[in-house]
Amino acid sequence: MAVAKFVAALLLALIAVSLLQSMVMASHGHGGHHYGDQISAQSNLFDCGQKLRSHPLFLRLAVLHFSCHFAYLVSVLDKCPSQCTRRCSKTQYHKPCMFYCQKCCKKCLCVPPGYYGNKAVCPCYNNWKTKEGGPKCP
C-alpha cells in the first residue's frame, strides 16, 4: 500500500511539473503550435528529437505513457498479498511461504494459479533460484 501511495504522489508531481512548464512557456510566448517552424530536410534526427523533447505536449504524452505503466504496476502489486494468501493457504509453513511469495510477486509481477505447481505459467517465478539451486518462489 505504501508503494501505491508513493507512485500516486510521483504521478501527481509529474503532472504538476508538466502543467507548470506549459504555463511558463505560454507566458513567455513559447506556447501553442508553431506552424511556421518547419523542420528542413537537412536537419538531422537529433535536432528533430530535441524539438520534440522540449515541447510541453511531448512531456504530457510521456507522463501519460509512464502513468499507464505505473498504474499497471500498482494494480499488480496491490494484488500480491491476496494472491499469495491464496497460494500459501494450504501449507504448514505459512509465514515463510508468504514472505517469499510476496518477494517473488513483486519481482515477477505474477503468482501462479493454484496452491502448488503451475509455475510454467509464470516463467520468472519458476526460474528464480536460491544459491543452492533450489526454487526461490513457493
PDB file of C-alpha atoms in Angstrom:
ATOM      1  CA  MET A   1       0.000   0.000   0.000  1.00  0.00           C
ATOM      2  CA  ALA A   2       2.924   2.332   0.682  1.00  0.00           C
ATOM      3  CA  VAL A   3       4.172   1.719  -2.862  1.00  0.00           C
ATOM      4  CA  ALA A   4       0.776   2.720  -4.239  1.00  0.00           C
ATOM      5  CA  LYS A   5       0.827   5.982  -2.277  1.00  0.00           C
ATOM      6  CA  PHE A   6       4.373   6.735  -3.435  1.00  0.00           C
ATOM      7  CA  VAL A   7       3.507   6.082  -7.074  1.00  0.00           C
ATOM      8  CA  ALA A   8       0.375   8.222  -6.807  1.00  0.00           C
ATOM      9  CA  ALA A   9       2.401  11.086  -5.294  1.00  0.00           C
ATOM     10  CA  LEU A  10       5.038  10.716  -8.018  1.00  0.00           C
ATOM     11  CA  LEU A  11       2.392  10.852 -10.751  1.00  0.00           C
ATOM     12  CA  LEU A  12       0.800  13.912  -9.181  1.00  0.00           C
ATOM     13  CA  ALA A  13       4.198  15.629  -9.034  1.00  0.00           C
ATOM     14  CA  LEU A  14       4.924  14.810 -12.690  1.00  0.00           C
ATOM     15  CA  ILE A  15       1.558  16.168 -13.787  1.00  0.00           C
ATOM     16  CA  ALA A  16       2.077  19.329 -11.724  1.00  0.00           C
ATOM     17  CA  VAL A  17       5.515  19.890 -13.279  1.00  0.00           C
ATOM     18  CA  SER A  18       4.052  19.352 -16.737  1.00  0.00           C
ATOM     19  CA  LEU A  19       1.292  21.892 -16.142  1.00  0.00           C
ATOM     20  CA  LEU A  20       3.719  24.425 -14.659  1.00  0.00           C
ATOM     21  CA  GLN A  21       6.047  24.067 -17.627  1.00  0.00           C
ATOM     22  CA  SER A  22       3.133  24.625 -20.005  1.00  0.00           C
ATOM     23  CA  MET A  23       2.047  27.752 -18.141  1.00  0.00           C
ATOM     24  CA  VAL A  24       5.581  29.175 -18.036  1.00  0.00           C
ATOM     25  CA  MET A  25       6.157  28.542 -21.725  1.00  0.00           C
ATOM     26  CA  ALA A  26       2.806  30.092 -22.606  1.00  0.00           C
ATOM     27  CA  SER A  27       3.569  33.194 -20.531  1.00  0.00           C
ATOM     28  CA  HIS A  28       6.872  33.667 -22.394  1.00  0.00           C
ATOM     29  CA  GLY A  29       5.246  33.350 -25.792  1.00  0.00           C
ATOM     30  CA  HIS A  30       6.501  29.825 -26.434  1.00  0.00           C
ATOM     31  CA  GLY A  31       3.170  28.050 -26.071  1.00  0.00           C
ATOM     32  CA  GLY A  32       0.816  26.847 -28.741  1.00  0.00           C
ATOM     33  CA  HIS A  33       1.571  25.270 -32.076  1.00  0.00           C
ATOM     34  CA  HIS A  34       4.301  26.731 -34.243  1.00  0.00           C
ATOM     35  CA  TYR A  35       3.132  26.063 -37.768  1.00  0.00           C
ATOM     36  CA  GLY A  36       5.903  28.231 -39.206  1.00  0.00           C
ATOM     37  CA  ASP A  37       8.633  26.078 -37.652  1.00  0.00           C
ATOM     38  CA  GLN A  38       9.211  23.602 -40.445  1.00  0.00           C
ATOM     39  CA  ILE A  39      11.940  21.050 -39.972  1.00  0.00           C
ATOM     40  CA  SER A  40      14.172  21.306 -43.018  1.00  0.00           C
ATOM     41  CA  ALA A  41      15.228  18.244 -44.948  1.00  0.00           C
ATOM     42  CA  GLN A  42      18.834  18.966 -43.977  1.00  0.00           C
ATOM     43  CA  SER A  43      18.215  18.864 -40.216  1.00  0.00           C
ATOM     44  CA  ASN A  44      19.293  15.642 -38.614  1.00  0.00           C
ATOM     45  CA  LEU A  45      17.287  13.279 -36.472  1.00  0.00           C
ATOM     46  CA  PHE A  46      18.939  14.577 -33.295  1.00  0.00           C
ATOM     47  CA  ASP A  47      17.627  18.115 -33.926  1.00  0.00           C
ATOM     48  CA  CYS A  48      14.135  16.746 -34.508  1.00  0.00           C
ATOM     49  CA  GLY A  49      14.301  14.761 -31.279  1.00  0.00           C
ATOM     50  CA  GLN A  50      15.434  17.839 -29.359  1.00  0.00           C
ATOM     51  CA  LYS A  51      12.500  19.882 -30.685  1.00  0.00           C
ATOM     52  CA  LEU A  52      10.056  17.159 -29.671  1.00  0.00           C
ATOM     53  CA  ARG A  53      11.534  16.769 -26.196  1.00  0.00           C
ATOM     54  CA  SER A  54      11.370  20.479 -25.472  1.00  0.00           C
ATOM     55  CA  HIS A  55       7.680  20.703 -26.377  1.00  0.00           C
ATOM     56  CA  PRO A  56       5.248  20.530 -23.439  1.00  0.00           C
ATOM     57  CA  LEU A  57       2.985  18.177 -25.408  1.00  0.00           C
ATOM     58  CA  PHE A  58       5.807  15.631 -25.545  1.00  0.00           C
ATOM     59  CA  LEU A  59       6.176  15.901 -21.773  1.00  0.00           C
ATOM     60  CA  ARG A  60       2.452  15.377 -21.270  1.00  0.00           C
ATOM     61  CA  LEU A  61       2.455  12.329 -23.534  1.00  0.00           C
ATOM     62  CA  ALA A  62       5.474  10.909 -21.711  1.00  0.00           C
ATOM     63  CA  VAL A  63       3.748  11.403 -18.348  1.00  0.00           C
ATOM     64  CA  LEU A  64       0.619   9.712 -19.684  1.00  0.00           C
ATOM     65  CA  HIS A  65       2.659   6.819 -21.072  1.00  0.00           C
ATOM     66  CA  PHE A  66       4.545   6.208 -17.828  1.00  0.00           C
ATOM     67  CA  SER A  67       1.443   6.712 -15.682  1.00  0.00           C
ATOM     68  CA  CYS A  68      -0.177   3.795 -17.526  1.00  0.00           C
ATOM     69  CA  HIS A  69       2.820   1.610 -16.664  1.00  0.00           C
ATOM     70  CA  PHE A  70       2.767   2.796 -13.040  1.00  0.00           C
ATOM     71  CA  ALA A  71      -0.978   2.157 -12.797  1.00  0.00           C
ATOM     72  CA  TYR A  72      -0.462  -1.397 -14.056  1.00  0.00           C
ATOM     73  CA  LEU A  73       2.441  -1.948 -11.676  1.00  0.00           C
ATOM     74  CA  VAL A  74       0.450  -0.612  -8.714  1.00  0.00           C
ATOM     75  CA  SER A  75      -2.562  -2.768  -9.595  1.00  0.00           C
ATOM     76  CA  VAL A  76      -0.355  -5.878  -9.755  1.00  0.00           C
ATOM     77  CA  LEU A  77       1.481  -5.037  -6.523  1.00  0.00           C
ATOM     78  CA  ASP A  78      -1.826  -4.419  -4.727  1.00  0.00           C
ATOM     79  CA  LYS A  79      -2.909  -7.942  -5.697  1.00  0.00           C
ATOM     80  CA  CYS A  80       0.250  -9.627  -4.380  1.00  0.00           C
ATOM     81  CA  PRO A  81      -0.965 -10.095  -0.770  1.00  0.00           C
ATOM     82  CA  SER A  82      -4.275 -11.664  -1.800  1.00  0.00           C
ATOM     83  CA  GLN A  83      -2.672 -13.865  -4.463  1.00  0.00           C
ATOM     84  CA  CYS A  84      -0.009 -15.030  -2.007  1.00  0.00           C
ATOM     85  CA  THR A  85      -2.620 -15.691   0.683  1.00  0.00           C
ATOM     86  CA  ARG A  86      -4.374 -17.974  -1.797  1.00  0.00           C
ATOM     87  CA  ARG A  87      -1.109 -19.615  -2.895  1.00  0.00           C
ATOM     88  CA  CYS A  88       0.093 -20.247   0.678  1.00  0.00           C
ATOM     89  CA  SER A  89      -3.244 -21.170   2.277  1.00  0.00           C
ATOM     90  CA  LYS A  90      -2.650 -24.955   2.262  1.00  0.00           C
ATOM     91  CA  THR A  91       0.951 -25.070   3.507  1.00  0.00           C
ATOM     92  CA  GLN A  92       2.073 -25.673   7.074  1.00  0.00           C
ATOM     93  CA  TYR A  93       4.879 -23.098   6.555  1.00  0.00           C
ATOM     94  CA  HIS A  94       2.562 -20.142   6.052  1.00  0.00           C
ATOM     95  CA  LYS A  95       4.879 -17.285   7.170  1.00  0.00           C
ATOM     96  CA  PRO A  96       7.927 -18.211   5.043  1.00  0.00           C
ATOM     97  CA  CYS A  97       5.644 -19.017   2.121  1.00  0.00           C
ATOM     98  CA  MET A  98       4.000 -15.577   2.357  1.00  0.00           C
ATOM     99  CA  PHE A  99       7.377 -13.823   2.679  1.00  0.00           C
ATOM    100  CA  TYR A 100       8.920 -15.457  -0.386  1.00  0.00           C
ATOM    101  CA  CYS A 101       5.716 -15.415  -2.401  1.00  0.00           C
ATOM    102  CA  GLN A 102       5.363 -11.643  -1.963  1.00  0.00           C
ATOM    103  CA  LYS A 103       9.047 -11.142  -2.755  1.00  0.00           C
ATOM    104  CA  CYS A 104       8.620 -13.183  -5.946  1.00  0.00           C
ATOM    105  CA  CYS A 105       5.356 -11.449  -6.834  1.00  0.00           C
ATOM    106  CA  LYS A 106       6.990  -8.025  -6.582  1.00  0.00           C
ATOM    107  CA  LYS A 107       9.880  -9.114  -8.789  1.00  0.00           C
ATOM    108  CA  CYS A 108       7.963 -11.222 -11.313  1.00  0.00           C
ATOM    109  CA  LEU A 109       4.605  -9.366 -11.224  1.00  0.00           C
ATOM    110  CA  CYS A 110       2.686 -12.638 -11.168  1.00  0.00           C
ATOM    111  CA  VAL A 111       1.773 -15.580  -8.938  1.00  0.00           C
ATOM    112  CA  PRO A 112       0.981 -18.976 -10.481  1.00  0.00           C
ATOM    113  CA  PRO A 113      -2.586 -20.258 -10.102  1.00  0.00           C
ATOM    114  CA  GLY A 114      -3.405 -22.929  -7.553  1.00  0.00           C
ATOM    115  CA  TYR A 115      -1.792 -23.898  -4.272  1.00  0.00           C
ATOM    116  CA  TYR A 116       1.222 -25.746  -5.675  1.00  0.00           C
ATOM    117  CA  GLY A 117       2.982 -26.185  -9.007  1.00  0.00           C
ATOM    118  CA  ASN A 118       1.719 -24.476 -12.189  1.00  0.00           C
ATOM    119  CA  LYS A 119       4.938 -22.427 -12.229  1.00  0.00           C
ATOM    120  CA  ALA A 120       5.208 -22.709 -16.020  1.00  0.00           C
ATOM    121  CA  VAL A 121       2.525 -20.004 -16.222  1.00  0.00           C
ATOM    122  CA  CYS A 122       4.965 -17.572 -14.617  1.00  0.00           C
ATOM    123  CA  PRO A 123       8.499 -18.184 -16.010  1.00  0.00           C
ATOM    124  CA  CYS A 124      10.249 -15.633 -13.782  1.00  0.00           C
ATOM    125  CA  TYR A 125       8.613 -17.207 -10.733  1.00  0.00           C
ATOM    126  CA  ASN A 126       9.784 -20.623 -11.911  1.00  0.00           C
ATOM    127  CA  ASN A 127      13.349 -19.642 -12.873  1.00  0.00           C
ATOM    128  CA  TRP A 128      14.344 -17.638  -9.774  1.00  0.00           C
ATOM    129  CA  LYS A 129      16.634 -19.982  -7.785  1.00  0.00           C
ATOM    130  CA  THR A 130      18.431 -19.921  -4.437  1.00  0.00           C
ATOM    131  CA  LYS A 131      22.238 -20.027  -4.189  1.00  0.00           C
ATOM    132  CA  GLU A 132      21.983 -23.793  -3.796  1.00  0.00           C
ATOM    133  CA  GLY A 133      19.913 -24.098  -6.991  1.00  0.00           C
ATOM    134  CA  GLY A 134      16.565 -24.792  -5.341  1.00  0.00           C
ATOM    135  CA  PRO A 135      13.368 -22.884  -6.131  1.00  0.00           C
ATOM    136  CA  LYS A 136      13.192 -19.448  -4.512  1.00  0.00           C
ATOM    137  CA  CYS A 137       9.466 -18.977  -5.047  1.00  0.00           C
ATOM    138  CA  PRO A 138       6.836 -21.204  -3.375  1.00  0.00           C
TER     139      PRO A 138
END
